[in-house]
XYZ file of N, CA and C in Angstrom:
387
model
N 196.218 330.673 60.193
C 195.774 331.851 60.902
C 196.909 332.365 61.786
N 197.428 333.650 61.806
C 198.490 334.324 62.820
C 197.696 334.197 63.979
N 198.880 334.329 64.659
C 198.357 334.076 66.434
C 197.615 335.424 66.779
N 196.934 335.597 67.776
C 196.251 336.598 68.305
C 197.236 337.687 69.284
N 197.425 338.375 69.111
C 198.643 339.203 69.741
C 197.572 340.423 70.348
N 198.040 340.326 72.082
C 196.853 341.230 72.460
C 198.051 342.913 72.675
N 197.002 343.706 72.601
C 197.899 345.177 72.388
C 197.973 345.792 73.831
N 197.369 345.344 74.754
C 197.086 345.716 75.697
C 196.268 345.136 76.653
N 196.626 344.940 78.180
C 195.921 344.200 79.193
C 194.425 344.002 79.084
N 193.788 345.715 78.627
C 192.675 345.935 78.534
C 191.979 344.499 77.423
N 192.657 344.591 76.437
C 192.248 343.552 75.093
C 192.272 342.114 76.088
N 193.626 341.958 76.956
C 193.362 340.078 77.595
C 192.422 340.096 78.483
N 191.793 341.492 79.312
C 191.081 341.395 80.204
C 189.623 340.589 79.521
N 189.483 341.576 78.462
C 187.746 341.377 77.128
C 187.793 340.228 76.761
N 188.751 339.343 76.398
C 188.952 337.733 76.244
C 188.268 337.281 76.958
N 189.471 337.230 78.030
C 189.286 336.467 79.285
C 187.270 336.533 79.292
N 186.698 337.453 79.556
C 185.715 337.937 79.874
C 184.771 337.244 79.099
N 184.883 337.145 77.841
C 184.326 336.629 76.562
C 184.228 335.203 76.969
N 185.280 334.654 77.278
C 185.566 332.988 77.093
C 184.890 332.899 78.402
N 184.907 333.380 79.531
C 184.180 333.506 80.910
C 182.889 333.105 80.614
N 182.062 334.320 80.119
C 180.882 334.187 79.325
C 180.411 333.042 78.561
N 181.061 332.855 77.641
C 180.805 331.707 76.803
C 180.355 330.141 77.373
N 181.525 329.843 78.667
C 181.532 328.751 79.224
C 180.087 329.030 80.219
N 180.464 330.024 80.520
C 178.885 329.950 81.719
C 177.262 329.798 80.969
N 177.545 330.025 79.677
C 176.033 329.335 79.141
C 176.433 328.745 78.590
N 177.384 327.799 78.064
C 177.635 326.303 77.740
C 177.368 325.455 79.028
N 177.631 325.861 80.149
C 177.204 325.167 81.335
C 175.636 324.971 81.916
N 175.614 326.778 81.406
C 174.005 326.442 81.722
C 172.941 325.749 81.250
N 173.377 325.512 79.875
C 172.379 324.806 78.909
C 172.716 323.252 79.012
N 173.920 323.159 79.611
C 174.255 321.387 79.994
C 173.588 321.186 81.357
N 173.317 321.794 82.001
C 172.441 321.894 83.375
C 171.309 321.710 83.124
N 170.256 322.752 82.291
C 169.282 322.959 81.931
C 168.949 321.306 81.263
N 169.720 320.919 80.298
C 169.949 319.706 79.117
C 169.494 318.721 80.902
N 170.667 318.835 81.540
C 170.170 317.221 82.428
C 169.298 317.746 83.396
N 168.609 318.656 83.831
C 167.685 319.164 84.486
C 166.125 318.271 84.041
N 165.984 318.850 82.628
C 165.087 318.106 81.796
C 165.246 317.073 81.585
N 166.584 316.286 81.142
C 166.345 314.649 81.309
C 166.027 313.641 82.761
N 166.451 314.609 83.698
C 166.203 314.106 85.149
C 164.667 313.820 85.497
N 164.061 315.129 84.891
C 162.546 315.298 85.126
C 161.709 314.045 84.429
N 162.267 313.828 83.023
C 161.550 312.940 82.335
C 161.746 311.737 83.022
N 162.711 311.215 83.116
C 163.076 309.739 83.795
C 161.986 309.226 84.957
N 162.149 310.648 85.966
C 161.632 310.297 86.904
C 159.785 310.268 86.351
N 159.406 311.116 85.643
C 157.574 311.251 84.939
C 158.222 309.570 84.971
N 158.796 309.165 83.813
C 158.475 307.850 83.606
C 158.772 306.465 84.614
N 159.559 306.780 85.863
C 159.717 306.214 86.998
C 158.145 305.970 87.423
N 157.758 307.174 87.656
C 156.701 306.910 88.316
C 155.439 306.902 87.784
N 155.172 306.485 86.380
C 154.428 305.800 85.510
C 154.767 304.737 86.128
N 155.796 304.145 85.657
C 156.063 302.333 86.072
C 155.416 302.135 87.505
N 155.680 302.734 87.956
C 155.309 302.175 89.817
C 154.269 302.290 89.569
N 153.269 303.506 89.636
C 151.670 303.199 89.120
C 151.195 301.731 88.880
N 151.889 301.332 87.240
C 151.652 300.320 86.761
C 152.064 299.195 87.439
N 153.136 299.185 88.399
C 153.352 297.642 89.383
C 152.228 297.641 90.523
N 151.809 299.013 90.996
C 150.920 299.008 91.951
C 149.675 298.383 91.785
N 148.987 298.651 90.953
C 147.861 298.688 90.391
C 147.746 297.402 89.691
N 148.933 296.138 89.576
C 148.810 295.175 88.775
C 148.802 294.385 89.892
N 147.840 293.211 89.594
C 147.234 292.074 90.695
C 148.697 291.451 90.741
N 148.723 290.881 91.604
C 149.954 289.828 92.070
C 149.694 288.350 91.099
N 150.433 287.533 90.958
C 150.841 286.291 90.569
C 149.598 285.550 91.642
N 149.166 284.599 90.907
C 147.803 283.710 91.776
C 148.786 282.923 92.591
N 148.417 282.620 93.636
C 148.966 281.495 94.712
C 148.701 280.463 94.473
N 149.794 279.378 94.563
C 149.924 278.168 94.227
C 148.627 277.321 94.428
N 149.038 276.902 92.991
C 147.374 275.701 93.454
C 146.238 276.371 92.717
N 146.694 277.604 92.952
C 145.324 278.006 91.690
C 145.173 278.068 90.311
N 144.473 278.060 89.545
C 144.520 277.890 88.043
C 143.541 278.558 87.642
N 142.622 279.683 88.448
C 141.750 280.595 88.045
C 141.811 281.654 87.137
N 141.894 282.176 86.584
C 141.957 283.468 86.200
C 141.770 284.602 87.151
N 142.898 285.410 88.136
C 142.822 286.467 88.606
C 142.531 287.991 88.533
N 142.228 287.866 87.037
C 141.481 289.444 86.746
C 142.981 290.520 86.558
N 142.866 291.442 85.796
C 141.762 292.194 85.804
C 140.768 291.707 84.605
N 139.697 292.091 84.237
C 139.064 291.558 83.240
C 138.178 292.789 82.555
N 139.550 292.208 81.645
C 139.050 293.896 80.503
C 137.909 293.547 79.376
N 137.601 292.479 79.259
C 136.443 292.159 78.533
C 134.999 292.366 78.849
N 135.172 293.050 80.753
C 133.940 292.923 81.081
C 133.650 294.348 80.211
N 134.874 295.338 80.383
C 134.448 296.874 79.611
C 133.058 296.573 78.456
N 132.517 297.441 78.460
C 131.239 297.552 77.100
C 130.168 297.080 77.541
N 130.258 296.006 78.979
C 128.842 295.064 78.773
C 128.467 295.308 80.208
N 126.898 294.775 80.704
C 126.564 295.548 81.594
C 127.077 295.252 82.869
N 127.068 295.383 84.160
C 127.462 295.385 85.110
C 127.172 293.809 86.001
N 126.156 293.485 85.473
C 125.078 292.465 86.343
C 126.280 290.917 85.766
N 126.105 291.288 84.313
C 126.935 290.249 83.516
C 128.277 290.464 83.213
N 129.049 291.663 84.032
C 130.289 290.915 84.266
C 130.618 290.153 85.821
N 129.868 290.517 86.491
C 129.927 289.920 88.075
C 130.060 288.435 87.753
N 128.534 287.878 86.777
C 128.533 286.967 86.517
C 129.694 285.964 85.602
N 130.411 286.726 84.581
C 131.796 286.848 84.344
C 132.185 285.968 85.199
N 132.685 287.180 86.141
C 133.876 287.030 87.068
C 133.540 285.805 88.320
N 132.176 285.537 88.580
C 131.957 284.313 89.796
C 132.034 283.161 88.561
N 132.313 283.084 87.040
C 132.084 282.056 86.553
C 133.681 281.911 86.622
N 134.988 282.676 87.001
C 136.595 281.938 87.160
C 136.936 281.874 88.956
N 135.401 282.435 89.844
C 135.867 282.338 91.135
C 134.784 282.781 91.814
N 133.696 281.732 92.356
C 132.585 281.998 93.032
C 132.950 282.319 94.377
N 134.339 282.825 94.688
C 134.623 282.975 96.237
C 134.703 284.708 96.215
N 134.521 285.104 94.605
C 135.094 286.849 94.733
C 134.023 287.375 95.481
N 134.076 288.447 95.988
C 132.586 289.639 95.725
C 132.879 290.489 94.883
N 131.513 290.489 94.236
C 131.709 291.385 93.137
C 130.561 292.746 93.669
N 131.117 293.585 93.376
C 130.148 294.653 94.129
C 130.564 295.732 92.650
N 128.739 295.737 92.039
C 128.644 296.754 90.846
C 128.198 298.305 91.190
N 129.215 299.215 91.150
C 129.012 300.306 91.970
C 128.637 301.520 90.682
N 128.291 302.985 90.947
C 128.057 303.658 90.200
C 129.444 304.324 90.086
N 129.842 304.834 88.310
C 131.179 305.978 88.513
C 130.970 306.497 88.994
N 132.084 306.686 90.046
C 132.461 307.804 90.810
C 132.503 307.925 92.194
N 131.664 306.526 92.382
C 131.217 306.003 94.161
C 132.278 306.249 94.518
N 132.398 306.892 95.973
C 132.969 306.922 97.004
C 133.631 305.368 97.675
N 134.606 304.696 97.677
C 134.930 303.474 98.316
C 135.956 303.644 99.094
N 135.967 302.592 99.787
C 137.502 303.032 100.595
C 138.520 301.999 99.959
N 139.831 302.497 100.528
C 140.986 302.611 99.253
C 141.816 300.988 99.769
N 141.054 300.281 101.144
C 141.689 299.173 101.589
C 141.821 298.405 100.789
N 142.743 297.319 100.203
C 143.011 296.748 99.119
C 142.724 295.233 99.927
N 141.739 294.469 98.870
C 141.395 293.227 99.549
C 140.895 291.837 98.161
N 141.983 290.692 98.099
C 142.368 289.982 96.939
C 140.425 289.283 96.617
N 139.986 289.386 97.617
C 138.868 288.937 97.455
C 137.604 289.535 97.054
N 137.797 290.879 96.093
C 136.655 291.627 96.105
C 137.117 291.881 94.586
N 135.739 292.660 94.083
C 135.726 293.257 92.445
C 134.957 294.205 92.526
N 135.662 295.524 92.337
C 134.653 296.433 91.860
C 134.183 296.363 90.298
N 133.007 296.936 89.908
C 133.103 297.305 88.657
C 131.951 298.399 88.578
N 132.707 299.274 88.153
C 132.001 300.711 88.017
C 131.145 301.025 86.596
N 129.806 301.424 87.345
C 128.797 301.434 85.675
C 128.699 302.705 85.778
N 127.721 302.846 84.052
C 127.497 304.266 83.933
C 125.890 304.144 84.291
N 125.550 305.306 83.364
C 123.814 305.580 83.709
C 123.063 304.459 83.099
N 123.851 304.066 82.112
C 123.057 302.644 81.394
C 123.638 301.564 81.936
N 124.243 301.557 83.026
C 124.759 299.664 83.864
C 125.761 299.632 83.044
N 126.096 300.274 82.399
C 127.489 299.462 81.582
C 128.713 300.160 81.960
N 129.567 298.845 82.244
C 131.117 299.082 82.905
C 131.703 300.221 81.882
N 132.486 300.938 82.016
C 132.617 301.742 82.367
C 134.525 301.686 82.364
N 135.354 300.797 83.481
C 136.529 300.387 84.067
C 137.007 299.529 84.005
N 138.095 298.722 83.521
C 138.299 297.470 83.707
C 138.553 296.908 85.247
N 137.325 296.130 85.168
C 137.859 295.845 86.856
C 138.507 294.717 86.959
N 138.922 294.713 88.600
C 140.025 293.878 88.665
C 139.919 293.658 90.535
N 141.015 293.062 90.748
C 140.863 292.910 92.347
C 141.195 293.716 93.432
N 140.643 294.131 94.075
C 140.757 295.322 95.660
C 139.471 295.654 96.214
């Protein structure tokens, strides 16, 4: 290919101008590009934390109970997962509430909710708070 031979300032000015152009939405779309990967990371950052929050701690030494959550109680009625759950730890409370009850949000290793529907049946996998 012959070299580009400009005829006049006017012609290097329209280059210049062109290649100006060009780079400023090659930039923008590399912005835009990590804008959107920034966003996702963090959605999935804070999925994970959710999921560490919300996961019971490691049982304290000495115990060999089963700490819940107990997703098996899901499907069956409310009365008989309590009973479930005092059969790996007659020290829990188990308190069978209706979806949607109002509770308060204090987190306490010694309690179980488990939320029923209109027919007593769980509903949530419950677990400890």
């Amino acid at each position: 290919n012959p070299p580009i031979l400009f005829t006049s300032q006017k012609d290097l000015s329209k280059t210049n101008a062109q290649t100006m152009l060009s780079a400023t939405w090659i930039a923008a779309f590399l912005l835009l590009g990590a804008g959107i990967i920034v966003a996702l990371l963090q959605i999935d950052s804070t999925a994970h934390e959710a999921q560490v929050r919300n996961r019971v701690q490691t049982p304290m030494m000495g115990m060999h109970q089963k700490q819940g959550p107990w997703p098996e109680c899901k499907g069956i009625e409310g009365e008989e997962c309590c009973e479930l759950i005092h059969g790996f730890d007659k020290e829990i409370e188990c308190n069978v509430l209706a979806e949607g009850s109002m509770v308060t949000m204090d987190f306490r290793p010694d309690r179980v909710r488990v939320f029923i529907n209109d027919d007593k049946v769980v509903v949530r996998t419950p677990g400890r708070g």
